[in-house]
XYZ file of C-alpha atoms in Angstrom:
241
model
C 65.070 69.405 167.918
C 62.322 66.901 167.172
C 62.714 63.114 166.970
C 62.444 63.370 163.179
C 65.394 65.747 162.843
C 68.005 63.035 162.918
C 66.134 61.032 160.300
C 65.625 63.882 157.866
C 68.737 66.010 158.257
C 72.464 65.625 158.803
C 74.796 68.263 160.117
C 77.836 69.057 158.032
C 80.606 71.617 158.343
C 80.873 73.959 155.348
C 84.094 75.875 154.808
C 83.635 79.379 153.415
C 86.388 81.839 152.455
C 87.045 84.661 154.813
C 86.454 88.202 153.649
C 90.205 88.679 153.317
C 90.615 85.561 151.175
C 87.603 86.484 149.017
C 89.158 89.898 148.421
C 92.402 88.199 147.420
C 90.534 86.032 144.884
C 88.797 89.074 143.407
C 92.109 90.925 143.160
C 93.731 87.948 141.395
C 90.874 87.770 138.894
C 91.140 91.489 138.204
C 94.891 91.239 137.611
C 94.398 88.240 135.314
C 91.709 90.092 133.345
C 93.962 93.130 132.969
C 96.872 91.013 131.761
C 94.703 89.127 129.278
C 92.994 92.304 128.120
C 96.289 94.083 127.614
C 97.400 91.439 125.127
C 93.998 90.876 123.501
C 94.779 93.107 120.528
C 98.077 91.346 119.835
C 96.327 87.971 120.069
C 93.643 89.025 117.604
C 96.073 90.759 115.204
C 98.059 87.583 114.682
C 100.787 87.069 112.103
C 101.692 83.458 111.352
C 102.706 82.775 107.758
C 102.185 79.319 106.320
C 105.331 77.200 106.278
C 104.405 75.131 103.234
C 105.137 71.439 102.649
C 108.873 72.027 102.118
C 109.237 75.119 104.261
C 109.093 77.405 101.243
C 105.987 79.254 102.330
C 102.785 79.935 100.437
C 102.747 80.778 96.742
C 99.302 82.396 96.817
C 98.613 85.579 98.760
C 94.976 86.471 99.455
C 94.321 90.120 100.308
C 91.017 91.137 101.861
C 89.783 93.919 99.635
C 87.740 95.849 102.208
C 90.884 97.201 103.885
C 91.809 100.880 103.626
C 94.616 102.159 101.414
C 97.129 102.289 104.259
C 96.565 98.576 104.943
C 96.645 97.762 101.228
C 100.070 99.406 100.953
C 101.172 97.196 103.853
C 99.755 94.162 102.027
C 101.844 95.098 98.991
C 104.915 95.113 101.239
C 103.973 91.594 102.404
C 103.889 90.483 98.766
C 107.309 91.989 98.054
C 108.867 90.196 101.009
C 107.452 86.805 100.049
C 107.827 84.435 97.138
C 104.260 84.603 95.935
C 103.271 83.690 92.386
C 99.951 85.509 92.533
C 97.817 87.872 94.597
C 94.084 87.271 94.829
C 91.839 89.964 96.257
C 88.722 88.827 98.095
C 85.570 90.535 99.302
C 81.981 91.328 98.457
C 79.914 94.167 97.022
C 80.293 97.779 98.131
C 76.923 98.495 99.683
C 77.188 102.280 99.556
C 78.101 103.254 96.004
C 77.317 106.928 96.536
C 80.804 107.753 97.792
C 82.441 106.375 94.636
C 80.420 104.617 91.919
C 83.580 103.646 90.051
C 83.779 100.222 91.722
C 80.950 97.886 92.581
C 82.986 95.501 94.759
C 85.790 95.797 97.284
C 88.111 93.402 95.397
C 87.843 95.522 92.250
C 88.606 98.682 94.215
C 91.578 97.113 96.014
C 92.981 95.468 92.879
C 92.752 98.774 91.020
C 94.638 100.481 93.836
C 97.315 97.776 94.118
C 97.764 97.584 90.358
C 98.618 101.270 90.225
C 101.345 101.097 92.870
C 105.037 100.665 92.262
C 106.063 97.020 92.362
C 102.528 95.751 91.786
C 102.157 91.960 91.453
C 102.280 90.762 87.836
C 99.444 88.342 88.613
C 96.766 90.314 90.447
C 93.197 89.040 90.305
C 90.046 90.441 91.872
C 87.761 87.598 92.978
C 84.517 89.268 94.043
C 81.869 87.416 96.007
C 78.129 88.084 95.756
C 76.088 89.545 98.564
C 75.943 87.001 101.375
C 73.167 85.678 103.579
C 75.771 84.466 106.060
C 79.299 85.307 107.198
C 80.726 87.541 104.461
C 84.311 86.508 105.115
C 83.337 82.855 104.767
C 81.609 83.388 101.437
C 84.597 85.410 100.190
C 86.869 82.505 101.148
C 84.605 79.991 99.400
C 84.601 82.036 96.182
C 88.415 82.346 96.240
C 88.751 78.610 96.890
C 86.459 77.795 93.960
C 88.338 80.224 91.703
C 91.629 78.553 92.594
C 90.138 75.126 91.894
C 88.720 76.242 88.539
C 92.078 77.747 87.530
C 94.180 74.776 88.682
C 95.926 76.786 91.385
C 97.299 74.508 94.147
C 95.255 74.636 97.340
C 97.894 73.202 99.639
C 99.080 76.512 101.134
C 97.848 80.111 101.193
C 98.537 83.268 103.171
C 95.752 85.725 103.998
C 96.373 89.412 104.651
C 93.844 91.070 106.928
C 93.650 94.284 108.883
C 94.388 94.493 112.596
C 92.194 92.596 115.017
C 90.236 90.965 112.182
C 93.201 88.747 111.273
C 92.612 85.842 113.661
C 88.982 85.408 112.652
C 89.902 85.676 108.969
C 92.307 82.766 109.387
C 89.669 80.848 111.339
C 87.052 81.312 108.625
C 89.411 80.666 105.677
C 90.434 77.412 107.349
C 86.777 76.417 107.558
C 86.209 77.241 103.885
C 89.385 75.645 102.491
C 89.388 72.557 104.694
C 92.010 70.658 106.634
C 94.042 69.852 103.518
C 95.042 73.538 103.158
C 97.544 75.252 105.424
C 96.248 78.774 105.939
C 98.693 81.409 107.143
C 97.795 84.957 108.091
C 99.487 88.334 108.186
C 97.952 91.192 110.159
C 98.612 94.664 108.783
C 97.563 97.969 110.302
C 95.002 100.235 108.760
C 95.170 103.974 109.159
C 94.958 104.987 112.817
C 94.607 101.366 113.977
C 96.536 100.386 117.091
C 95.786 96.762 118.088
C 98.432 96.829 120.821
C 96.520 99.616 122.611
C 92.995 98.706 121.570
C 91.411 100.126 124.738
C 92.500 103.709 124.095
C 89.776 104.570 121.587
C 86.142 103.528 121.445
C 86.524 102.479 117.808
C 89.404 100.105 118.505
C 87.702 98.794 121.651
C 84.497 98.030 119.772
C 86.476 96.323 117.010
C 88.476 94.163 119.428
C 85.510 93.110 121.536
C 83.397 92.515 118.437
C 86.051 90.267 116.913
C 86.438 88.337 120.174
C 82.693 87.660 120.275
C 82.687 86.774 116.570
C 85.464 84.235 117.064
C 83.541 82.630 119.914
C 80.301 82.595 117.893
C 82.015 81.152 114.821
C 83.636 78.403 116.879
C 80.439 77.316 118.619
C 77.571 78.248 116.334
C 78.702 78.567 112.708
C 78.544 75.275 110.847
C 79.358 75.493 107.123
C 77.215 73.494 104.751
C 78.535 70.691 102.585
C 81.377 71.781 100.350
C 80.161 72.771 96.906
C 76.503 72.872 97.933
C 74.058 75.694 97.277
C 73.761 76.268 101.028
C 77.518 76.797 101.367
C 77.290 79.918 99.247
C 73.857 81.184 100.125
C 73.023 79.711 103.543
C 69.486 79.014 102.339
C 68.013 75.913 100.606
C 67.918 75.938 96.839
C 64.496 76.560 95.338
C 62.905 73.534 93.648
């Protein structure tokens, strides 16, 4: 030890976990991850209907038109159990028209399917959105919101029907599009062969669950909608002069 040691350095005692305690911490983290992961699908596939200002629930039901026929049948059951005045079907263009050129948009396809079922809603409107340069669900929500405004439909309360693990992010994005003045409820229905409660059993469900989890995180931290009613809100790019 040199004479300068005491001037330049100080001795301190540092407590470090033992190997046994470190193993215990790792085991606790693994158990916590397993418990969280086991319930991830249920958390994503949330059902929480809007209460409404007087507890009467929403009068407008918004159905995401991209869902498969099994999920659309489930959405029809949601309508029958509620007190909805109208059903609006949201969504964008069908990119691959080769499989069925009859419909150009998902809302038109879904509305056609729902309209042909027993107990179809008397007020059933397809509200297609254009191709989007940003989050497609957000643009679909904006177009539905603007349609409701143009047709004097109250914006105070709506319920959104989405498929499986997509439900939580749909509610998140519809809330962003409609604003704080609208109570947005959500109902998760199951598409064919979907199993949100056991999302880890198939690669398809696992990819969907993990993708939605990342999308929720990205939307919360990085997606900032433009001013309501602006060109950028719909197109995510500045208007040309």
